[in-house]
Coordinates of C-alpha atoms in Angstrom, one line a residue:
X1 CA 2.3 -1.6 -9.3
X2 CA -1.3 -2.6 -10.0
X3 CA -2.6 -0.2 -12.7
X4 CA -4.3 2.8 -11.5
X5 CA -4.1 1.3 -8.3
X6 CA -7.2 -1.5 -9.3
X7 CA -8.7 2.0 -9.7
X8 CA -10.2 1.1 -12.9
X9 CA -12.1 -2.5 -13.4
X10 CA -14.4 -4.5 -11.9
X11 CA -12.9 -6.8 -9.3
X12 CA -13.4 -10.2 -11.5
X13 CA -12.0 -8.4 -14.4
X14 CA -8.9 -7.9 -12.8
X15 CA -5.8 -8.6 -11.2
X16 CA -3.4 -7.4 -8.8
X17 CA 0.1 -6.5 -9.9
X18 CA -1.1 -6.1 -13.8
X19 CA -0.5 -2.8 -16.1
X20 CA -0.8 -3.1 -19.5
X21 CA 3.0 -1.6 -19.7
X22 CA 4.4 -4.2 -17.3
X23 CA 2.4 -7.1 -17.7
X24 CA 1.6 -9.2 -14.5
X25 CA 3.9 -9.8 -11.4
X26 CA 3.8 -13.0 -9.2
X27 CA 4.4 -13.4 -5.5
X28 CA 7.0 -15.2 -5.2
X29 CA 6.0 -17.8 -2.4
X30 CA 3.7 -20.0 -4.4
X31 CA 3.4 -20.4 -8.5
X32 CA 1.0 -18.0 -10.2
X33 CA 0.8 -16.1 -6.6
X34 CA -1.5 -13.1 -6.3
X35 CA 1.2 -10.2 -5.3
X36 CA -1.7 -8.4 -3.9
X37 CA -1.6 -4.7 -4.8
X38 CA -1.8 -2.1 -5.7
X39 CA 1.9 -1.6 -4.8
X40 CA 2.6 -5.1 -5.7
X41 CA 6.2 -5.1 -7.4
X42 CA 7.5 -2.8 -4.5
X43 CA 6.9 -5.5 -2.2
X44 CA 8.1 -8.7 -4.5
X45 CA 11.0 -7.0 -5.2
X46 CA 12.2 -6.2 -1.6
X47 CA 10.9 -10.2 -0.9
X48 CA 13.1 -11.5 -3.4
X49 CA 16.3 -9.6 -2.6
X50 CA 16.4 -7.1 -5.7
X51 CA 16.2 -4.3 -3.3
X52 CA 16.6 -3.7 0.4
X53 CA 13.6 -1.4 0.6
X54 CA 11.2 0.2 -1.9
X55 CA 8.5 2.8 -2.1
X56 CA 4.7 2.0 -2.4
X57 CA 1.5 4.3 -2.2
X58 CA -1.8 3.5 -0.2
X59 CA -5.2 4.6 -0.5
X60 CA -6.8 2.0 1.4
X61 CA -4.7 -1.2 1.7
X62 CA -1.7 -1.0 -1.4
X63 CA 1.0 -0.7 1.2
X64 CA -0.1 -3.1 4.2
X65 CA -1.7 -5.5 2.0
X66 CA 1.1 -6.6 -0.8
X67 CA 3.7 -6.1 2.3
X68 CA 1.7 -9.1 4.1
X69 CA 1.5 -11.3 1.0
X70 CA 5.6 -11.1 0.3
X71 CA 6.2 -11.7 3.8
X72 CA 8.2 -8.2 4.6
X73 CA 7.0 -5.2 6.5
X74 CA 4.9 -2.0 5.2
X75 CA 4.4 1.0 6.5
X76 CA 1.5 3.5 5.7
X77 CA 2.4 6.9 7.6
X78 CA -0.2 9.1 8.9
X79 CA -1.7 11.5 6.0
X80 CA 0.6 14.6 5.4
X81 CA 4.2 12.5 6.9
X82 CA 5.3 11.9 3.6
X83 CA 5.0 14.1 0.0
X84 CA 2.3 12.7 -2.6
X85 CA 4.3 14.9 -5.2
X86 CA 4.6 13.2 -8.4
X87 CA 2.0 10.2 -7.5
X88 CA -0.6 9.7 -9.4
X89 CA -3.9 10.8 -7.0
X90 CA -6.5 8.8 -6.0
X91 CA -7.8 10.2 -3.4
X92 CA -5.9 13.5 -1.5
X93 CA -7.8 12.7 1.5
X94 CA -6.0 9.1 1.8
X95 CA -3.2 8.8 -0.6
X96 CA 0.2 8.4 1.5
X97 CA 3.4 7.4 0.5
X98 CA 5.5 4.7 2.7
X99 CA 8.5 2.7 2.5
X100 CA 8.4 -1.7 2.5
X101 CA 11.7 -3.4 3.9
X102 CA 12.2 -7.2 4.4
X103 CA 12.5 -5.8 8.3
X104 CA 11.3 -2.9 10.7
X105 CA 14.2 -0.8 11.2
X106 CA 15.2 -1.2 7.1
X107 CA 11.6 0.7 7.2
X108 CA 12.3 2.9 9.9
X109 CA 15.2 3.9 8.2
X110 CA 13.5 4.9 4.8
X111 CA 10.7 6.7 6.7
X112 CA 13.2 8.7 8.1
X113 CA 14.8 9.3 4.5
X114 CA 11.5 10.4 2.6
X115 CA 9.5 12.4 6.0
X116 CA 9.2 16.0 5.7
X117 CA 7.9 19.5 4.8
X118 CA 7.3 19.8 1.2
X119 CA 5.8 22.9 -0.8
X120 CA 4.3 20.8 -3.5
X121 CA 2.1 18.9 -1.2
X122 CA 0.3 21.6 1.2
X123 CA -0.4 18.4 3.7
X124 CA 2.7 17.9 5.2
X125 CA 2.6 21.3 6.6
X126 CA 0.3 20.1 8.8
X127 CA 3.1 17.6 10.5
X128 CA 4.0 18.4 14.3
X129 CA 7.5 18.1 13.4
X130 CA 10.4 20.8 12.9
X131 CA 12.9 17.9 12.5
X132 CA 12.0 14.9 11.0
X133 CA 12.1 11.8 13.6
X134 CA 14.7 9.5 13.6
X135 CA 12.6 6.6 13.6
X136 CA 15.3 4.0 13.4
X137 CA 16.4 4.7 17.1
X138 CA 12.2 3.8 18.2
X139 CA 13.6 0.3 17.3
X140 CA 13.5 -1.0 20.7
X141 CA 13.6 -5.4 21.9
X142 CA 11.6 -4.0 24.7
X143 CA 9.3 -1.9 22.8
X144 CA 6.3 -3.5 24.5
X145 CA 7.1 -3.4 27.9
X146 CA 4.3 -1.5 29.6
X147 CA 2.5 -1.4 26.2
X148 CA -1.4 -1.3 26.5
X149 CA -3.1 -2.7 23.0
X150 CA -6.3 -3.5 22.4
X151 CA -8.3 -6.1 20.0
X152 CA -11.0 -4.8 18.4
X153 CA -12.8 -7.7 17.6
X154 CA -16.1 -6.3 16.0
X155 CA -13.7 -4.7 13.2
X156 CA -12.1 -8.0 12.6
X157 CA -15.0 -10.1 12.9
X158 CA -16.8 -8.9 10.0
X159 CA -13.8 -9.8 7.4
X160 CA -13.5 -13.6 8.3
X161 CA -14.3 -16.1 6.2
X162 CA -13.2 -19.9 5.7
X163 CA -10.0 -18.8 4.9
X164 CA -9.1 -16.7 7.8
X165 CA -9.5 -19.3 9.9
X166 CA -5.9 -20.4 9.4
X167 CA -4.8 -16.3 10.3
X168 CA -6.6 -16.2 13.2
X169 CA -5.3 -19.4 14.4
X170 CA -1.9 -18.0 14.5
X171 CA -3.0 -14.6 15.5
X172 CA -4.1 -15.7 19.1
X173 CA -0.9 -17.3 19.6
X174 CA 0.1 -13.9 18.8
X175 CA -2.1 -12.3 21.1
X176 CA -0.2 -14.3 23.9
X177 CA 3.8 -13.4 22.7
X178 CA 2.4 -10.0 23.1
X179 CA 1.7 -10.7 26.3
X180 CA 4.9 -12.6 27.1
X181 CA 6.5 -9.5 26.1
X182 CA 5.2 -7.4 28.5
X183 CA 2.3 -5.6 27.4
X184 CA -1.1 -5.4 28.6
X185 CA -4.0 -6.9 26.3
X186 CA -7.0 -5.0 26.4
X187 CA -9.4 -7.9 24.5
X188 CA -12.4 -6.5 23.0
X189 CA -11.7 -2.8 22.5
X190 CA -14.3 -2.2 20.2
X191 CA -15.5 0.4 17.3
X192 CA -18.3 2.1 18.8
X193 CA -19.9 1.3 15.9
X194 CA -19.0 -0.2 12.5
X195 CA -21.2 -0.4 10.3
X196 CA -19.1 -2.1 6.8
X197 CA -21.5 -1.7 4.4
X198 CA -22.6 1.9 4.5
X199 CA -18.5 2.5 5.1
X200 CA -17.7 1.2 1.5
X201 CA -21.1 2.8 0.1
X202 CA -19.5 6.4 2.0
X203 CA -15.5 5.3 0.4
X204 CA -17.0 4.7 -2.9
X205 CA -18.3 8.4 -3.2
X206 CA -15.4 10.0 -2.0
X207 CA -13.0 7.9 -3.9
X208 CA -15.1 8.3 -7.0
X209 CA -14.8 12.0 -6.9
X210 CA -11.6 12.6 -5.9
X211 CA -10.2 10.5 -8.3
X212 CA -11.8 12.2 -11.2
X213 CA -10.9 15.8 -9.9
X214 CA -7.6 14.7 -8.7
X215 CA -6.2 13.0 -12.1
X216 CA -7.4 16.4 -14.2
X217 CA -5.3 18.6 -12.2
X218 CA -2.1 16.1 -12.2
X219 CA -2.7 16.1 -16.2
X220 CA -2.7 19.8 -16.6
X221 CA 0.8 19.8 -15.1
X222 CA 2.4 17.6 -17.3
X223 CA 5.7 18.8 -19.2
X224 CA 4.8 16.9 -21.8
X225 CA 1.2 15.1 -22.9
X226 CA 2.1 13.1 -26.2
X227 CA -1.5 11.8 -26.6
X228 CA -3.0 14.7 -25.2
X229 CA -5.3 12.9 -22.6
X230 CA -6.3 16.1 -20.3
X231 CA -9.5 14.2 -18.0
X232 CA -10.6 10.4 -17.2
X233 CA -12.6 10.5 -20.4
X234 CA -9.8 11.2 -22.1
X235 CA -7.7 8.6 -20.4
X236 CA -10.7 5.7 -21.1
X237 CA -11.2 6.4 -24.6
X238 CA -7.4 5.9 -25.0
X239 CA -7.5 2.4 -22.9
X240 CA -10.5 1.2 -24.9
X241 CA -8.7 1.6 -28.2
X242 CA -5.6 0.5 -26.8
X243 CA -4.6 -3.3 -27.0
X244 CA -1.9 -3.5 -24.3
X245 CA -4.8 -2.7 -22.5
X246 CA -6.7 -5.8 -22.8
X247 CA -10.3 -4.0 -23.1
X248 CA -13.1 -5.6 -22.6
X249 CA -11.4 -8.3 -20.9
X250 CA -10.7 -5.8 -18.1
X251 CA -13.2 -3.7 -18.3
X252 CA -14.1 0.3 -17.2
X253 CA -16.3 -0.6 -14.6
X254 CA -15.1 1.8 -12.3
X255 CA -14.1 4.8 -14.4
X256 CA -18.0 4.6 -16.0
X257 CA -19.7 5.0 -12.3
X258 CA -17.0 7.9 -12.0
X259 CA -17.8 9.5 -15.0
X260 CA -21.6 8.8 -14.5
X261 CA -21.9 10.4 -11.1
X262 CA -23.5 14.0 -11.7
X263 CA -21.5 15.2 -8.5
X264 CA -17.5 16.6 -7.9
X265 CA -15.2 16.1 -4.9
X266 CA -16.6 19.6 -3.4
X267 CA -20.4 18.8 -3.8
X268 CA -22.5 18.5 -0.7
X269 CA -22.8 14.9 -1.6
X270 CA -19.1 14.0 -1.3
X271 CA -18.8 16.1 1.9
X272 CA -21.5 14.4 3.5
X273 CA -20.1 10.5 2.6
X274 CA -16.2 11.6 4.1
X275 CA -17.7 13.4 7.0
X276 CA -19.7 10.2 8.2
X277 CA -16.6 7.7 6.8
X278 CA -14.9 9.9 9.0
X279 CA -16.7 10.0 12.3
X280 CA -16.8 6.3 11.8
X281 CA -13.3 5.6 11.5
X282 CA -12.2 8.5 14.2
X283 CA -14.6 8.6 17.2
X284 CA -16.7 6.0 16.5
X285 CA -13.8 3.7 15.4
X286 CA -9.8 3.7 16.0
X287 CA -9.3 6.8 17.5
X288 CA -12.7 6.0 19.8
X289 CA -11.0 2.8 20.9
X290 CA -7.4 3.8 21.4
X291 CA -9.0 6.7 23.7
X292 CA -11.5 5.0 26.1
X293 CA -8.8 2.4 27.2
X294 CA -6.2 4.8 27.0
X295 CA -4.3 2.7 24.0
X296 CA -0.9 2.6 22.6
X297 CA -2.2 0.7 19.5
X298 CA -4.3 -2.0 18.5
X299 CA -3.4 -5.0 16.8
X300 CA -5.6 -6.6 13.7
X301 CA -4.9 -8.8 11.0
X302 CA -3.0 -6.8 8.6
X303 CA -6.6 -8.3 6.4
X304 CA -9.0 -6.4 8.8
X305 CA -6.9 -3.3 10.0
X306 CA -6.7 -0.9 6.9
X307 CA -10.5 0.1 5.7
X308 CA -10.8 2.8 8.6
X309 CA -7.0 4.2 9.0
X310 CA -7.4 4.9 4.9
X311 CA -10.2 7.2 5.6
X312 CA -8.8 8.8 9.1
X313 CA -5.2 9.1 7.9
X314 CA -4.0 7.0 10.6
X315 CA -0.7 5.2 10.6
X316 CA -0.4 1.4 10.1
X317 CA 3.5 -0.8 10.5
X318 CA 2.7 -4.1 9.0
X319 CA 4.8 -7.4 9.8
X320 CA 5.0 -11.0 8.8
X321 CA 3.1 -12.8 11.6
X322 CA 2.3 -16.7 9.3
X323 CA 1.9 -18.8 6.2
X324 CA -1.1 -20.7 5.2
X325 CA -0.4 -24.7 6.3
X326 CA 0.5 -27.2 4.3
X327 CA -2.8 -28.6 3.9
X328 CA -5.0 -25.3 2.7
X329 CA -7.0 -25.4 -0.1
X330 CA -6.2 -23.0 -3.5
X331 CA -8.5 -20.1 -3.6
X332 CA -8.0 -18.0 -7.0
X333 CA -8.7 -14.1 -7.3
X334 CA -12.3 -13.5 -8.9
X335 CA -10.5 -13.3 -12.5
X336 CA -9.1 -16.9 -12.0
X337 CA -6.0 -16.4 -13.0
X338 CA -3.7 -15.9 -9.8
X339 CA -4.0 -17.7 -6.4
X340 CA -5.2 -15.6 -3.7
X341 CA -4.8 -18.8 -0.8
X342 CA -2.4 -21.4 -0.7
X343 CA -0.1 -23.4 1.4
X344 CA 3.2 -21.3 2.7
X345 CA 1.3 -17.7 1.2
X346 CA 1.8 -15.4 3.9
X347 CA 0.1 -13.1 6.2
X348 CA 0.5 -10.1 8.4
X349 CA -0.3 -8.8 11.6
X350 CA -1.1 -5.0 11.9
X351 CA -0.7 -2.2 14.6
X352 CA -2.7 1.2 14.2
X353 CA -2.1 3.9 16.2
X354 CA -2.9 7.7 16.3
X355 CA -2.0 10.5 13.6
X356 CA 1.7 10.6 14.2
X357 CA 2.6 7.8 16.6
X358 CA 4.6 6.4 14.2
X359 CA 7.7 6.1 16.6
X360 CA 5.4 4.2 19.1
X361 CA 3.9 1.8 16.0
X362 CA 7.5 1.2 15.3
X363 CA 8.7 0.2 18.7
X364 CA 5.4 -2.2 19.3
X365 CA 6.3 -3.8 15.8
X366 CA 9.9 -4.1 16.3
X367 CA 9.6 -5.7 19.5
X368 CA 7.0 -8.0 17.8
X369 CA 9.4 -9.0 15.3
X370 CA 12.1 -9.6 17.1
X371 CA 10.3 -12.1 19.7
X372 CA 9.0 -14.0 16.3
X373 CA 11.5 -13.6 13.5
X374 CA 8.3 -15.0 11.1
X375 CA 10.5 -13.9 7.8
X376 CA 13.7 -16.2 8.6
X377 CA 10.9 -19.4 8.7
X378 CA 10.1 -19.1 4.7
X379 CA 12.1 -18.7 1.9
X380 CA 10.7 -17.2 -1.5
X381 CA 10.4 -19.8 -4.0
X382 CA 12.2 -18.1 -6.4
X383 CA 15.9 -16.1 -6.7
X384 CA 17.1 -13.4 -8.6
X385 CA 20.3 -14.8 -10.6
X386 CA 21.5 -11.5 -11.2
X387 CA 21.9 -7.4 -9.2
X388 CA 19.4 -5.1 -10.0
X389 CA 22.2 -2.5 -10.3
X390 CA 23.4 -4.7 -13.2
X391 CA 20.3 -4.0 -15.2
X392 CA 19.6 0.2 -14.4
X393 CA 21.4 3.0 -16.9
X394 CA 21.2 6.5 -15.8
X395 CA 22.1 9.2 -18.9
X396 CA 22.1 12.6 -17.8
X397 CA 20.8 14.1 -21.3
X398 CA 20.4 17.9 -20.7
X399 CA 20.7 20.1 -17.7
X400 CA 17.3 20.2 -16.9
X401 CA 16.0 16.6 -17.8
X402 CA 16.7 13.5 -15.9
X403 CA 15.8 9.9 -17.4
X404 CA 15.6 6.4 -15.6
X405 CA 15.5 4.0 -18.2
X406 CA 15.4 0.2 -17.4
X407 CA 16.9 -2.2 -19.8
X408 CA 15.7 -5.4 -20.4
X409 CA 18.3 -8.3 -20.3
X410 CA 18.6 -10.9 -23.3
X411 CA 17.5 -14.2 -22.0
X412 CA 16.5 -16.5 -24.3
X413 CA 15.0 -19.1 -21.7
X414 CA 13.7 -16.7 -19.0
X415 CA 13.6 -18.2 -15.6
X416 CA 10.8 -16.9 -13.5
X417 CA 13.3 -14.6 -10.9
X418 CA 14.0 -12.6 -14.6
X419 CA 10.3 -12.9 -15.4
X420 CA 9.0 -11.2 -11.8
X421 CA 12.5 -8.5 -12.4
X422 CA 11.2 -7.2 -15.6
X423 CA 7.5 -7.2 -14.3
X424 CA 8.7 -5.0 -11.6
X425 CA 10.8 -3.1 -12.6
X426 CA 9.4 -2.4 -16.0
X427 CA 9.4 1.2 -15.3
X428 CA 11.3 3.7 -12.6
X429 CA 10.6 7.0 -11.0
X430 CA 12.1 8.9 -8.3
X431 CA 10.4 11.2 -6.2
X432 CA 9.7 15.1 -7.8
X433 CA 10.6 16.9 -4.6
X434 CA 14.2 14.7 -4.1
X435 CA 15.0 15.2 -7.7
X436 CA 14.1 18.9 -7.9
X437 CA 15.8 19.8 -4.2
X438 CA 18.8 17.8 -5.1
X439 CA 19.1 18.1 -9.1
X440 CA 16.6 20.9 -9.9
X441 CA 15.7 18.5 -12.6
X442 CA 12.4 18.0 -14.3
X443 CA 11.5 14.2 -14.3
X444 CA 10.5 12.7 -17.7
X445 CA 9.5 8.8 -17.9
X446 CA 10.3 7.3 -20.8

């Protein structure tokens, strides 16, 4: 994945997909690609056929987003569905964890697989559910039969740009196989109120703040701290003197405004910024609009539909809906080094629902998938030439201590399928509560 989520530089210092450790992955539908991120290599590798599903983590867009660009389907669950145990926090107001499949029910099915209760993350307790859902059996051809959605346009509007135009295009005919399909359109269910730029001026705070109280506690749990970094302080002196880390070229931006905010996650300040965030992405915004014309979902571009779920913990099932035509002009990421826009890149469309409607959100999307079948119209560009199974060794070494350890193949001419594998894949986890319920191991990364 992205490197502390793009949780670190200035936006034209960096890149999507990139980690000092890893390197940079690629999408693989256009050369030099922009994976999107942060939970880039989840989606490339599921795109590409190294893995029928994968795991990714969203704070505000890392599932939905990188899903969209590799032309498979993402699923953020409502806040407190699914453990955050083990991951790296951003934010413990937003962070979720959610599965990426090249189609809805392969999600459905992992949803299932990683849903429930879990003592090291207090947040699932608050989940309605005695028995986690089978949300594999929501996956219904007729899913949107009877189904009323609803367009906000006023939270779409204010994302478009020249190069939307070619999303939108396909989005209305979208609009209309919804339609065909039996639902009821409600056009212009808008936010009450949505006011962008005091929204990211409120998600900076927060995000700030919990970040830098968040990584401190996850630190002080580690078995085992070989460079002894205990704070963010600690963690950018070690990345400034570190040159896998590429410093100055990708700066600290973000980590100095942490660090130079004279406030915590608990001070009034903080409180204030995710109490209005949240008012504006609840009453004011999705949950507002769902409620006035009695909703099911609404449907967005997967480009506009994630600012305002992140904040309100609201679930999101993104599918492929297009790809950029033939004749679209390159757009590179602020850092010039990936493309961002091409011809055949491709994009998603998004439905949002309620705190736990995921079986509802998977129907709606199911349906829409089937009716379309957008993945089967695009191939990847690239192939893996070998099974990811080939290249994984699993060594037991003690009875409480459980290693993943990837081994890089000898290729003496790389081709770019081995390239975007050891990007990837360049280093494995599996989730603490799995491996301590099933193993009672202790995970150490290598």
């Amino acid at each position: 994945m992205g490197e502390w989520a793009q949780c670190r530089s200035r936006k034209a210092s960096s890149s999507h997909g990139w980690s000092g450790y890893g390197g940079q992955v690629l999408g693989a539908y256009y050369p030099q690609q922009d994976p999107s991120g942060s939970s880039s290599g989840s989606a490339v590798s599921v795109s590409v056929g190294l893995a029928f599903a994968s795991i990714g983590t969203e704070t505000s867009g890392s599932i939905v987003n990188p899903a969209e660009k590799s032309n498979v389907v993402g699923i953020k669950p409502t806040l407190g569905l699914t453990s955050r145990d083990m991951v790296i926090p951003i934010s413990l107001r937003q962070d979720s964890v959610g599965p990426i499949a090249r189609t809805v029910k392969d999600a459905a099915y992992m949803l299932s697989a990683i849903t429930g209760k879990d003592r090291f993350d207090n947040w699932t307790f608050t989940q309605p559910y005695e028995v986690t859902p089978d949300y594999a059996k929501s996956c219904n051809p007729w899913g949107l039969k009877g189904a009323r959605v609803g367009i906000p346009r006023n939270g779409i509007d204010f994302h478009l740009d020249d190069s939307s135009k070619p999303v939108m295009a396909v989005f209305e005919t979208a609009i209309q196989t919804v339609r065909d399909a039996g639902a009821r359109v409600i056009e212009e269910a808008n936010f009450s109120s949505y006011d962008a730029p005091s929204f990211a001026r409120n998600s900076s705070i927060v995000l700030d703040t919990d970040f830098v109280a968040g990584l401190s506690d996850y630190l002080s749990l580690l078995l085992s701290n070989p460079n002894n970094v205990r704070s963010l302080s600690d963690i950018a002196r070690f990345t400034k003197s570190y040159p896998l880390e590429q410093y100055p070229d990708r700066d600290t931006y973000v980590w100095d405004r942490q660090l130079g905010r004279n406030i915590t996650n608990v001070s009034p300040e903080s409180w204030a910024a995710y109490q209005a965030n949240l008012f504006m992405a609840g009453e004011l915004g999705v949950v507002g609009a769902l409620d006035r014309h009695k909703l099911d979902a609404l449907i967005m571009p997967t480009f506009a539909a994630f600012q305002l779920p992140a904040i309100a913990g609201l679930p999101i099932v993104s599918v492929p809906l297009g790809f950029y035509p033939a004749q679209t002009a390159l757009r590179m990421n602020l850092k010039r080094t990936l493309v961002s826009v091409a011809p055949n890149i491709p994009f998603g469309i998004a439905f949002v629902g309620r705190k736990w409607s995921e079986e509802k959100l998977i129907a709606l999307a199911y349906a829409f998938e089937q009716r379309t079948m957008v993945r089967r119209q695009m191939k990847p560009s690239i192939r893996p030439t070998f099974e990811l199974s080939d290249q994984l060794e699993l060594t037991e070494e003690t009875s409480y201590k459980l290693k993943v350890q990837y081994c890089v193949p000898v290729m003496d001419q790389p081709n770019l399928a081995h390239l975007i594998m050891a990007k990837t894949f360049s280093r494995l986890t599996s989730i603490r509560s799995w491996a301590r319920s099933t193993f009672g191991f202790t995970q150490s990364l290598l």
